Short mmCIF file of C-alpha atoms in Angstrom, two decimals:
data_model
loop_
_atom_site.label_atom_id
_atom_site.label_comp_id
_atom_site.label_asym_id
_atom_site.label_seq_id
_atom_site.Cartn_x
_atom_site.Cartn_y
_atom_site.Cartn_z
CA MET A 294 -3.30 -8.15 -29.51
CA LYS A 295 0.23 -9.45 -29.04
CA LEU A 296 2.64 -7.15 -27.19
CA GLU A 297 6.39 -7.58 -27.34
CA LEU A 298 9.10 -5.59 -25.59
CA ARG A 299 12.58 -6.17 -27.01
CA GLU A 300 15.73 -5.17 -25.14
CA ILE A 301 14.09 -2.16 -23.45
CA THR A 302 16.66 -0.02 -21.65
CA LYS A 303 15.94 3.06 -19.56
CA ARG A 304 18.50 5.13 -17.68
CA PHE A 305 18.21 8.02 -15.24
CA GLY A 306 21.66 9.61 -15.28
CA ASP A 307 24.12 6.92 -14.21
CA PHE A 308 21.33 4.69 -12.86
CA THR A 309 19.99 1.96 -15.16
CA ALA A 310 16.38 1.26 -14.20
CA ASN A 311 15.73 -1.18 -17.07
CA ASP A 312 18.62 -3.15 -18.54
CA ALA A 313 17.74 -4.76 -21.90
CA ILE A 314 14.42 -6.24 -20.73
CA SER A 315 12.47 -8.46 -23.14
CA ILE A 316 8.97 -9.86 -22.54
CA THR A 317 6.08 -11.06 -24.71
CA VAL A 318 2.42 -10.80 -23.70
CA GLU A 319 -0.24 -12.73 -25.63
CA SER A 320 -3.95 -11.87 -25.96
CA GLY A 321 -6.20 -13.50 -23.40
CA THR A 322 -3.40 -14.08 -20.88
CA VAL A 323 -2.25 -12.58 -17.59
CA HIS A 324 1.47 -11.84 -17.63
CA ALA A 325 2.80 -11.06 -14.15
CA LEU A 326 5.89 -8.89 -13.70
CA LEU A 327 7.19 -9.93 -10.30
CA GLY A 328 9.92 -8.09 -8.45
CA GLU A 329 11.02 -6.21 -5.36
CA ASN A 330 10.22 -2.56 -4.71
CA GLY A 331 12.41 -0.51 -7.04
CA ALA A 332 13.23 -3.45 -9.32
CA GLY A 333 12.19 -1.46 -12.40
CA LYS A 334 8.72 -2.90 -13.04
CA SER A 335 6.80 0.37 -13.05
CA THR A 336 9.52 2.14 -15.05
CA LEU A 337 9.22 -0.51 -17.76
CA MET A 338 5.46 -0.03 -17.97
CA ASN A 339 5.84 3.76 -18.01
CA VAL A 340 8.07 3.33 -21.06
CA LEU A 341 5.41 1.15 -22.67
CA PHE A 342 2.68 3.70 -21.86
CA GLY A 343 4.63 6.59 -23.37
CA LEU A 344 5.40 8.36 -20.11
CA TYR A 345 9.15 7.76 -20.53
CA ASP A 346 11.29 7.55 -23.64
CA ALA A 347 13.37 4.39 -23.79
CA ASP A 348 17.14 4.73 -24.23
CA GLY A 349 17.18 1.51 -26.23
CA GLY A 350 15.02 -1.32 -27.51
CA GLN A 351 11.73 -1.71 -29.36
CA ILE A 352 8.00 -2.01 -28.66
CA LEU A 353 6.00 -4.22 -31.06
CA LEU A 354 2.24 -4.66 -31.36
CA ASP A 355 1.18 -7.66 -33.46
CA ASP A 356 4.80 -7.86 -34.69
CA GLU A 357 4.80 -4.24 -35.92
CA PRO A 358 7.24 -1.73 -34.31
CA VAL A 359 5.52 1.25 -32.68
CA THR A 360 6.65 4.43 -30.93
CA PHE A 361 4.61 6.46 -28.46
CA ALA A 362 5.16 10.18 -27.94
CA GLY A 363 2.89 10.08 -24.91
CA PRO A 364 0.06 8.22 -23.19
CA GLY A 365 -2.41 9.46 -25.82
CA ASP A 366 -0.55 7.50 -28.50
CA ALA A 367 -0.44 4.40 -26.29
CA MET A 368 -4.18 4.58 -25.58
CA ALA A 369 -4.94 5.09 -29.26
CA ALA A 370 -2.96 1.93 -29.99
CA GLY A 371 -5.06 -0.07 -27.50
CA ILE A 372 -2.91 0.10 -24.36
CA GLY A 373 -4.51 1.13 -21.05
CA MET A 374 -2.86 1.59 -17.66
CA VAL A 375 -4.21 1.71 -14.11
CA HIS A 376 -1.58 3.42 -11.99
CA GLN A 377 -0.79 2.51 -8.41
CA HIS A 378 -1.88 6.02 -7.35
CA PHE A 379 -5.14 6.71 -9.14
CA MET A 380 -5.42 9.44 -11.78
CA LEU A 381 -8.95 10.56 -10.93
CA VAL A 382 -10.49 13.97 -10.21
CA PRO A 383 -12.10 13.48 -6.77
CA VAL A 384 -14.88 16.08 -7.18
CA PHE A 385 -15.98 14.77 -10.60
CA THR A 386 -18.55 12.05 -11.12
CA VAL A 387 -17.57 8.62 -12.41
CA ALA A 388 -18.93 9.47 -15.88
CA GLU A 389 -17.04 12.79 -15.96
CA ASN A 390 -13.80 11.04 -15.01
CA VAL A 391 -14.30 8.38 -17.67
CA MET A 392 -14.83 10.94 -20.44
CA LEU A 393 -12.00 13.24 -19.28
CA GLY A 394 -9.45 13.69 -22.07
CA HIS A 395 -11.66 11.67 -24.40
CA GLU A 396 -14.71 13.94 -24.50
CA GLN A 397 -17.61 13.32 -26.81
CA VAL A 398 -19.81 16.25 -27.87
CA LYS A 399 -23.26 16.51 -29.40
CA GLY A 400 -25.41 19.04 -31.19
CA PRO A 401 -24.51 22.28 -32.96
CA ALA A 402 -23.39 23.80 -29.66
CA LYS A 403 -20.98 20.89 -29.18
CA MET A 404 -22.11 20.25 -25.62
CA LEU A 405 -20.40 17.47 -23.67
CA ASP A 406 -22.28 14.20 -24.17
CA VAL A 407 -22.37 13.12 -20.52
CA ALA A 408 -25.25 10.75 -21.28
CA ALA A 409 -23.03 8.74 -23.61
CA ALA A 410 -20.38 8.50 -20.89
CA ARG A 411 -23.01 7.36 -18.38
CA ALA A 412 -24.22 4.69 -20.81
CA LYS A 413 -20.66 3.46 -21.35
CA VAL A 414 -20.05 3.22 -17.61
CA ARG A 415 -23.27 1.27 -17.12
CA GLU A 416 -22.49 -1.09 -20.01
CA LEU A 417 -18.99 -1.94 -18.76
CA SER A 418 -20.13 -2.07 -15.15
CA ASP A 419 -22.88 -4.55 -16.02
CA ARG A 420 -20.60 -6.65 -18.22
CA PHE A 421 -17.98 -7.15 -15.51
CA GLY A 422 -20.18 -6.86 -12.42
CA PHE A 423 -18.45 -3.68 -11.19
CA ASP A 424 -21.56 -2.21 -9.52
CA ILE A 425 -20.49 1.38 -10.26
CA ASP A 426 -22.97 4.29 -10.34
CA PRO A 427 -21.95 6.64 -13.19
CA ASP A 428 -23.29 9.64 -11.23
CA ALA A 429 -21.41 8.88 -8.01
CA ILE A 430 -18.81 11.46 -6.90
CA VAL A 431 -15.42 9.74 -6.99
CA GLU A 432 -14.21 11.02 -3.60
CA ASN A 433 -17.22 9.32 -1.98
CA LEU A 434 -16.27 5.89 -3.37
CA SER A 435 -14.18 3.25 -1.59
CA VAL A 436 -10.63 2.69 -2.79
CA GLY A 437 -11.67 -0.55 -4.48
CA ALA A 438 -14.51 1.18 -6.32
CA GLN A 439 -12.17 3.97 -7.45
CA GLN A 440 -9.88 1.35 -8.91
CA ARG A 441 -12.79 -0.14 -10.85
CA VAL A 442 -13.46 3.35 -12.22
CA GLU A 443 -9.85 3.43 -13.47
CA ILE A 444 -10.37 0.06 -15.17
CA ILE A 445 -13.61 1.32 -16.76
CA LYS A 446 -11.69 4.38 -18.05
CA ALA A 447 -9.18 2.12 -19.80
CA LEU A 448 -11.77 -0.28 -21.19
CA SER A 449 -13.94 2.59 -22.46
CA ARG A 450 -11.08 3.45 -24.81
CA ASP A 451 -10.99 -0.10 -26.21
CA ALA A 452 -7.84 -1.21 -24.40
CA LYS A 453 -6.60 -4.54 -25.73
CA VAL A 454 -3.65 -4.55 -23.34
CA LEU A 455 -4.35 -3.48 -19.74
CA ILE A 456 -1.47 -2.68 -17.39
CA LEU A 457 -2.27 -2.93 -13.67
CA ASP A 458 0.51 -1.31 -11.62
CA GLU A 459 0.56 -2.70 -8.06
CA PRO A 460 -3.25 -2.87 -8.16
CA THR A 461 -3.74 -4.31 -4.66
CA ALA A 462 -1.29 -2.10 -2.76
CA VAL A 463 -4.09 -0.09 -1.13
CA LEU A 464 -6.91 -2.65 -1.19
CA THR A 465 -8.45 -4.64 1.63
CA PRO A 466 -8.32 -8.45 1.36
CA GLN A 467 -11.97 -8.49 0.24
CA GLU A 468 -11.33 -5.86 -2.44
CA THR A 469 -8.25 -7.80 -3.54
CA ASP A 470 -10.30 -10.95 -4.10
CA GLU A 471 -12.83 -8.94 -6.11
CA LEU A 472 -10.06 -7.46 -8.26
CA LEU A 473 -8.54 -10.87 -8.99
CA GLU A 474 -11.93 -12.07 -10.21
CA ILE A 475 -12.12 -9.01 -12.48
CA VAL A 476 -8.66 -9.85 -13.86
CA ARG A 477 -9.86 -13.36 -14.69
CA GLN A 478 -12.90 -11.96 -16.48
CA LEU A 479 -10.73 -9.56 -18.49
CA ARG A 480 -8.44 -12.41 -19.51
CA ASP A 481 -11.37 -14.60 -20.52
CA SER A 482 -12.77 -11.75 -22.64
CA GLY A 483 -9.52 -11.70 -24.67
CA THR A 484 -7.75 -8.78 -22.98
CA ALA A 485 -4.02 -9.11 -22.39
CA VAL A 486 -3.32 -8.15 -18.77
CA VAL A 487 0.10 -7.11 -17.49
CA LEU A 488 0.05 -7.42 -13.70
CA ILE A 489 2.84 -5.57 -11.90
CA THR A 490 3.15 -6.88 -8.37
CA HIS A 491 5.32 -8.37 -5.68
CA LYS A 492 2.54 -10.32 -3.97
CA LEU A 493 3.10 -14.01 -4.49
CA ARG A 494 -0.40 -15.21 -3.61
CA GLU A 495 -1.95 -13.00 -6.27
CA VAL A 496 0.53 -14.09 -8.91
CA LYS A 497 -0.15 -17.73 -8.23
CA ALA A 498 -3.91 -17.09 -8.27
CA VAL A 499 -4.24 -15.43 -11.70
CA ALA A 500 -0.99 -15.44 -13.70
CA ASP A 501 -0.48 -17.53 -16.83
CA THR A 502 3.14 -16.42 -17.24
CA ILE A 503 5.54 -14.95 -14.66
CA THR A 504 8.61 -12.85 -15.46
CA VAL A 505 10.84 -11.98 -12.50
CA ILE A 506 12.78 -8.70 -12.54
CA ARG A 507 15.58 -7.93 -10.09
CA ARG A 508 17.51 -4.66 -10.06
CA GLY A 509 16.44 -3.77 -13.58
CA LYS A 510 17.11 -7.11 -15.26
CA VAL A 511 15.06 -10.18 -16.10
CA VAL A 512 16.45 -12.91 -13.86
CA GLY A 513 14.07 -15.69 -14.79
CA THR A 514 10.60 -16.89 -15.67
CA ALA A 515 8.40 -19.22 -13.67
CA GLU A 516 5.14 -21.11 -13.84
CA PRO A 517 2.28 -20.30 -11.45
CA SER A 518 2.77 -23.79 -10.02
CA ALA A 519 6.12 -22.69 -8.54
CA SER A 520 6.15 -22.49 -4.75
CA GLN A 521 6.09 -19.15 -2.95
CA GLU A 522 9.56 -19.90 -1.63
CA GLU A 523 10.89 -20.41 -5.17
CA LEU A 524 9.32 -17.18 -6.42
CA ALA A 525 10.57 -15.24 -3.39
CA SER A 526 14.09 -16.54 -3.92
CA LEU A 527 14.02 -15.44 -7.57
CA MET A 528 12.75 -12.00 -6.59
CA VAL A 529 15.21 -11.28 -3.81
CA GLY A 530 18.21 -13.34 -4.90
CA ARG A 531 18.45 -15.25 -1.64
CA ASP A 532 16.39 -17.58 0.51
CA VAL A 533 13.50 -15.78 2.21
CA SER A 534 11.74 -17.01 5.32
CA MET A 535 7.96 -16.97 4.86
CA THR A 536 7.39 -17.21 8.62
CA VAL A 537 8.28 -14.88 11.49
CA ASP A 538 10.89 -16.25 13.86
CA LYS A 539 10.35 -14.86 17.36
CA ASP A 540 10.87 -15.89 20.96
CA GLU A 541 8.17 -15.77 23.57
CA ALA A 542 7.47 -12.23 24.68
CA GLN A 543 9.14 -11.04 27.88
CA VAL A 544 6.28 -8.87 29.07
CA GLY A 545 6.85 -6.05 31.56
CA ASP A 546 4.52 -3.65 33.29
CA THR A 547 1.81 -1.63 31.55
CA MET A 548 3.12 1.00 29.12
CA LEU A 549 -0.10 2.14 27.42
CA GLU A 550 -3.48 2.32 29.11
CA VAL A 551 -6.57 3.31 27.10
CA SER A 552 -9.74 3.82 29.13
CA ASP A 553 -13.27 4.43 27.77
CA LEU A 554 -11.89 6.19 24.69
CA THR A 555 -14.72 7.63 22.58
CA VAL A 556 -14.45 9.58 19.34
CA VAL A 557 -17.40 11.19 17.54
CA ASP A 558 -16.86 12.29 13.94
CA GLU A 559 -17.31 16.06 13.83
CA ASP A 560 -18.96 16.11 10.40
CA SER A 561 -21.32 13.14 10.56
CA GLN A 562 -21.74 13.01 14.35
CA VAL A 563 -21.25 9.24 14.08
CA THR A 564 -19.47 7.54 16.99
CA VAL A 565 -16.39 5.94 15.41
CA LEU A 566 -14.82 4.79 18.70
CA ASP A 567 -17.20 3.64 21.41
CA ASN A 568 -15.80 3.35 24.96
CA VAL A 569 -12.66 1.50 23.92
CA SER A 570 -10.51 0.19 26.77
CA PHE A 571 -7.35 -1.93 26.71
CA GLU A 572 -3.72 -1.90 27.79
CA VAL A 573 -0.41 -2.80 26.18
CA LYS A 574 2.55 -3.87 28.25
CA ARG A 575 6.23 -3.33 27.68
CA GLY A 576 7.66 -5.97 25.36
CA GLU A 577 4.42 -7.17 23.77
CA ILE A 578 2.67 -6.74 20.43
CA LEU A 579 -1.07 -6.12 20.41
CA ALA A 580 -2.43 -6.67 16.90
CA VAL A 581 -5.71 -4.94 16.08
CA ALA A 582 -7.75 -7.01 13.63
CA GLY A 583 -10.99 -6.19 11.89
CA VAL A 584 -12.60 -5.48 8.57
CA GLN A 585 -11.37 -2.09 7.41
CA GLY A 586 -13.63 0.76 8.48
CA ASN A 587 -14.50 -0.50 11.95
CA GLY A 588 -12.53 2.09 13.91
CA GLN A 589 -8.97 0.75 13.69
CA THR A 590 -7.65 3.83 11.87
CA GLU A 591 -9.39 6.20 14.28
CA LEU A 592 -8.01 4.29 17.26
CA ALA A 593 -4.42 4.71 16.09
CA GLU A 594 -4.96 8.39 15.29
CA ALA A 595 -6.72 9.12 18.59
CA ILE A 596 -3.85 7.65 20.61
CA LEU A 597 -1.36 9.92 18.84
CA GLY A 598 -3.70 12.90 18.95
CA VAL A 599 -4.32 13.30 15.22
CA ILE A 600 -8.04 13.30 16.02
CA ALA A 601 -9.47 14.57 19.29
CA ALA A 602 -11.10 12.24 21.79
CA SER A 603 -14.66 13.14 22.78
CA SER A 604 -14.09 11.45 26.14
CA GLY A 605 -11.86 8.90 27.80
CA SER A 606 -8.20 8.65 28.67
CA VAL A 607 -4.93 7.61 27.00
CA ARG A 608 -1.96 7.22 29.34
CA LEU A 609 1.60 6.42 28.22
CA ASP A 610 3.96 5.31 30.99
CA GLY A 611 1.60 6.98 33.47
CA ASP A 612 1.35 10.32 31.62
CA GLU A 613 -1.94 11.53 30.12
CA LEU A 614 -1.76 12.08 26.34
CA THR A 615 -5.24 13.36 25.51
CA GLY A 616 -5.38 17.09 24.89
CA ARG A 617 -1.68 17.32 24.08
CA SER A 618 -0.18 18.20 20.70
CA ILE A 619 1.00 15.57 18.24
CA ARG A 620 4.56 16.82 18.58
CA ASP A 621 4.42 16.48 22.37
CA ASN A 622 3.15 12.90 22.00
CA LEU A 623 5.85 12.02 19.49
CA GLU A 624 8.48 13.46 21.82
CA ALA A 625 6.98 11.42 24.66
CA GLY A 626 8.20 8.33 22.82
CA ILE A 627 5.57 7.35 20.25
CA GLY A 628 6.55 6.10 16.82
CA PHE A 629 3.73 6.30 14.30
CA VAL A 630 3.44 4.62 10.89
CA PRO A 631 0.25 5.96 9.28
CA GLU A 632 -2.11 3.90 7.16
CA ASP A 633 -1.79 6.18 4.11
CA ARG A 634 1.88 6.88 3.48
CA THR A 635 1.30 9.27 0.56
CA GLU A 636 -1.10 11.51 2.50
CA ASP A 637 0.28 11.27 6.03
CA GLY A 638 3.65 9.51 5.93
CA VAL A 639 5.91 11.49 3.62
CA VAL A 640 6.12 14.90 1.99
CA ALA A 641 6.45 13.96 -1.67
CA THR A 642 8.18 17.23 -2.64
CA PHE A 643 10.84 16.88 0.08
CA THR A 644 14.03 14.92 -0.44
CA VAL A 645 14.55 11.49 1.06
CA ALA A 646 17.06 13.02 3.49
CA ASN A 647 14.58 15.64 4.70
CA ASN A 648 11.73 13.15 5.06
CA LEU A 649 13.96 11.07 7.32
CA ILE A 650 14.19 13.91 9.87
CA LEU A 651 10.60 15.25 9.79
CA ASP A 652 10.11 14.53 13.50
CA LEU A 653 13.78 14.93 14.47
CA TYR A 654 15.00 18.18 12.90
CA GLN A 655 14.26 20.47 15.86
CA GLY A 656 16.62 18.75 18.25
CA ALA A 657 20.30 17.88 18.51
CA PRO A 658 22.30 16.71 16.67
CA TYR A 659 20.20 17.58 13.60
CA SER A 660 19.99 21.29 14.35
CA ARG A 661 22.02 23.73 16.37
CA ARG A 662 20.88 27.20 17.44
CA GLY A 663 17.85 26.88 15.17
CA ALA A 664 19.81 25.91 12.04
CA ILE A 665 19.78 22.41 10.53
CA ASP A 666 23.22 20.78 10.25
CA PRO A 667 23.36 19.42 6.67
CA LYS A 668 26.32 17.11 7.41
CA VAL A 669 24.44 15.36 10.21
CA VAL A 670 21.30 15.11 8.08
CA THR A 671 23.27 13.61 5.18
CA SER A 672 25.06 11.11 7.41
CA HIS A 673 21.78 10.08 9.05
CA ALA A 674 20.06 9.66 5.69
CA GLU A 675 22.85 7.57 4.20
CA GLU A 676 22.81 5.30 7.26
CA GLN A 677 19.03 4.80 7.19
CA VAL A 678 18.85 4.29 3.42
CA GLU A 679 21.44 1.53 3.69
CA ARG A 680 19.91 0.03 6.82
CA PHE A 681 16.41 -0.19 5.33
CA ASP A 682 17.54 -0.88 1.76
CA VAL A 683 15.66 2.12 0.37
CA ARG A 684 16.04 1.94 -3.43
CA THR A 685 16.76 5.51 -4.51
CA THR A 686 19.17 7.16 -6.93
CA SER A 687 20.20 9.61 -4.21
CA ILE A 688 19.26 10.79 -0.74
CA GLU A 689 18.57 14.12 -2.48
CA ALA A 690 15.94 12.52 -4.75
CA LEU A 691 12.38 13.69 -4.16
CA THR A 692 10.52 11.13 -2.08
CA GLY A 693 7.57 11.30 -4.47
CA SER A 694 9.78 9.81 -7.19
CA LEU A 695 10.25 6.59 -5.19
CA SER A 696 8.08 3.52 -5.59
CA GLY A 697 5.28 3.12 -3.03
CA GLY A 698 7.15 0.39 -1.19
CA ASN A 699 10.29 2.49 -0.91
CA GLN A 700 8.27 5.43 0.42
CA GLN A 701 6.99 3.05 3.10
CA LYS A 702 10.58 2.13 3.97
CA VAL A 703 11.38 5.84 4.43
CA VAL A 704 8.50 6.17 6.92
CA LEU A 705 9.59 3.09 8.85
CA ALA A 706 13.24 4.16 8.86
CA ARG A 707 12.30 7.56 10.28
CA GLU A 708 10.01 6.24 13.02
CA LEU A 709 12.35 3.47 14.16
CA ALA A 710 15.36 5.80 14.30
CA ARG A 711 14.19 7.18 17.68
CA ASP A 712 14.12 5.63 21.14
CA LEU A 713 10.50 4.61 21.54
CA LYS A 714 8.16 3.65 24.34
CA LEU A 715 5.26 2.85 22.01
CA LEU A 716 5.22 1.95 18.32
CA ILE A 717 1.91 2.25 16.45
CA ALA A 718 2.07 0.82 12.93
CA SER A 719 -0.99 0.85 10.67
CA GLN A 720 -0.61 -1.51 7.71
CA PRO A 721 3.20 -1.54 8.20
CA THR A 722 3.95 -3.79 5.22
CA ARG A 723 1.32 -2.53 2.79
CA GLY A 724 2.97 -2.31 -0.61
CA LEU A 725 6.17 -4.09 0.45
CA ASP A 726 7.71 -7.12 -1.25
CA VAL A 727 8.47 -10.38 0.55
CA GLY A 728 12.08 -9.50 1.29
CA SER A 729 11.10 -6.13 2.74
CA ILE A 730 8.23 -7.67 4.71
CA GLU A 731 10.66 -10.14 6.27
CA PHE A 732 12.96 -7.25 7.21
CA VAL A 733 10.16 -5.08 8.66
CA HIS A 734 8.77 -7.94 10.72
CA LYS A 735 12.22 -8.55 12.17
CA ARG A 736 12.57 -4.88 13.09
CA ILE A 737 9.15 -4.84 14.77
CA ILE A 738 10.08 -7.93 16.79
CA GLU A 739 13.37 -6.25 17.72
CA GLU A 740 11.46 -3.22 19.05
CA ARG A 741 9.24 -5.55 21.10
CA ASP A 742 12.26 -7.39 22.46
CA LYS A 743 13.82 -4.05 23.52
CA GLY A 744 10.80 -3.51 25.76
CA VAL A 745 8.78 -1.25 23.46
CA ALA A 746 5.00 -1.64 23.57
CA VAL A 747 3.76 -2.24 20.02
CA ILE A 748 0.34 -1.84 18.40
CA ILE A 749 -0.04 -3.28 14.90
CA VAL A 750 -3.14 -2.48 12.83
CA SER A 751 -3.29 -4.84 9.88
CA SER A 752 -5.91 -6.08 7.44
CA GLU A 753 -3.64 -9.05 6.62
CA LEU A 754 -4.58 -11.93 8.92
CA ASP A 755 -1.32 -13.72 8.12
CA GLU A 756 0.53 -10.69 9.48
CA VAL A 757 -1.70 -10.51 12.56
CA TYR A 758 -1.04 -14.15 13.42
CA ALA A 759 2.68 -13.85 12.66
CA LEU A 760 3.35 -10.86 14.92
CA ALA A 761 0.71 -10.78 17.65
CA ASP A 762 1.21 -11.68 21.29
CA ARG A 763 -2.47 -10.77 21.74
CA ILE A 764 -5.17 -9.90 19.21
CA ALA A 765 -7.80 -7.20 19.74
CA VAL A 766 -10.77 -7.58 17.38
CA MET A 767 -12.71 -4.44 16.46
CA TYR A 768 -16.25 -4.19 15.13
CA HIS A 769 -18.31 -1.01 14.74
CA GLY A 770 -15.90 1.06 16.81
CA ARG A 771 -15.76 -1.35 19.73
CA ILE A 772 -13.29 -4.00 20.85
CA VAL A 773 -15.27 -7.23 20.64
CA ASP A 774 -12.64 -9.15 22.60
CA ILE A 775 -8.91 -9.55 23.10
CA VAL A 776 -7.78 -13.10 22.38
CA GLU A 777 -4.64 -15.20 22.20
CA PRO A 778 -2.84 -15.68 18.85
CA ASP A 779 -3.73 -19.39 18.78
CA THR A 780 -7.41 -18.48 18.21
CA ASP A 781 -8.49 -20.22 15.01
CA ARG A 782 -9.34 -18.23 11.89
CA ASP A 783 -13.01 -19.19 11.81
CA THR A 784 -13.57 -17.89 15.32
CA LEU A 785 -11.61 -14.73 14.56
CA GLY A 786 -13.60 -14.27 11.36
CA LEU A 787 -16.90 -14.50 13.25
CA MET A 788 -15.66 -11.94 15.76
CA MET A 789 -14.62 -9.59 12.94
CA ALA A 790 -18.17 -9.89 11.61
CA GLY A 791 -19.55 -8.90 15.02
CA ALA A 792 -20.56 -12.37 16.28
CA HIS A 793 -19.25 -13.18 19.72
CA GLY A 794 -20.50 -15.07 22.71
CA ASP A 795 -22.42 -18.32 22.88
CA GLU A 796 -22.95 -20.62 19.91
CA GLU A 797 -26.50 -19.38 19.27
CA GLU A 798 -25.32 -15.77 18.97
CA ALA A 799 -22.42 -16.74 16.70
CA ALA A 800 -24.77 -18.73 14.48
#
């Protein structure tokens, strides 16, 4: 199926999200839409999928104009979409999710034909090597597996065009590689794939055609052979440094001291942190590396007090943190960027302005005599939105209406607005484009250079190497070792897999 968008325009009030955008997607190809956060990529695809009505332009399938009153019309025409934030019912099985909204019935009683849905899941899973159990409960699946369920949903409805909206924003590197292989298989089977992303490596790995969108307009096309620097420049409209420029750390005395920290999961009684000990000094960045699920998330949350320590000690600037409230620890000088921004970082139904003061509103100058000062809140929000280049129609817009990357910028802007002693950032650039990543890395280095102790938890090894003054490697809830940032990748990879010590053990 050939898909053509001609002069698509979409406005929200005075804001033009899509300005006369034209693209053509051929069957059996991967067409990448590359652009910054808030460039208009997802809006364009929401128009195509029938979620928004266009203010101008045409959609053509096999050279015939079509109009969609909603996603049902788009799916009936052979268009499927996997959204950045999955549209799954967590307590349903895979088969139940796949048949939802497209239910088949059998017999005089018109009972739901769950067996047919199971068979469809198995058939598609086997064809593409998804390894998905149709009877698995969705909330028990990994994020990568949930995404494969979304793809199965689309393919079960005979999608000839599959839209993947920021598909790797919440995936681990291993899950990302698996997804890219799936994209190749879909392309080779004749499916037209529209890949919405801002990740240059992925574009170069799978795209046949690249269209670059900047601030709602098509600013150019490129071949996958183009360099990352060329693609980044097209995206951002300026030269972008692909490396982190930093001076040698000026390390001070110990700011954070973690001793024998142990956390046992209350539900499973599994030890997720096992006698973890380390320290972070003023003016240094300790990067925590490891395959996701080895205790990094729990470590960050235990330091702040989100989860309770079973035993051990966490001391910040000499003061004990364990047993204290999260608010007390934040007020002690901790900045915290959570791993999951949608669940723990922002309140989607609050405005951008209110999200920017979530941990500030109780004190001066944001409130006086128990009442929030709206002028101060507005001034603060306008300053932070400009400083962090948050793409929003207004500071009064609901944060949930922002793209994932712009929600991340709101979290970072809020946490870095305070005077900090310790910054903990889990996956700080997840979902950000290259220009924003460059900016965030600079801000993190600035915090370090001001004497703040910094802990970075990242599944991106490039980010670990770029930022770290020391690297702590975690495996099965323990710190395997703390090494220098010149440690080679092979050695680090072995440590992340649990091998450490002499050559015989590593082998």
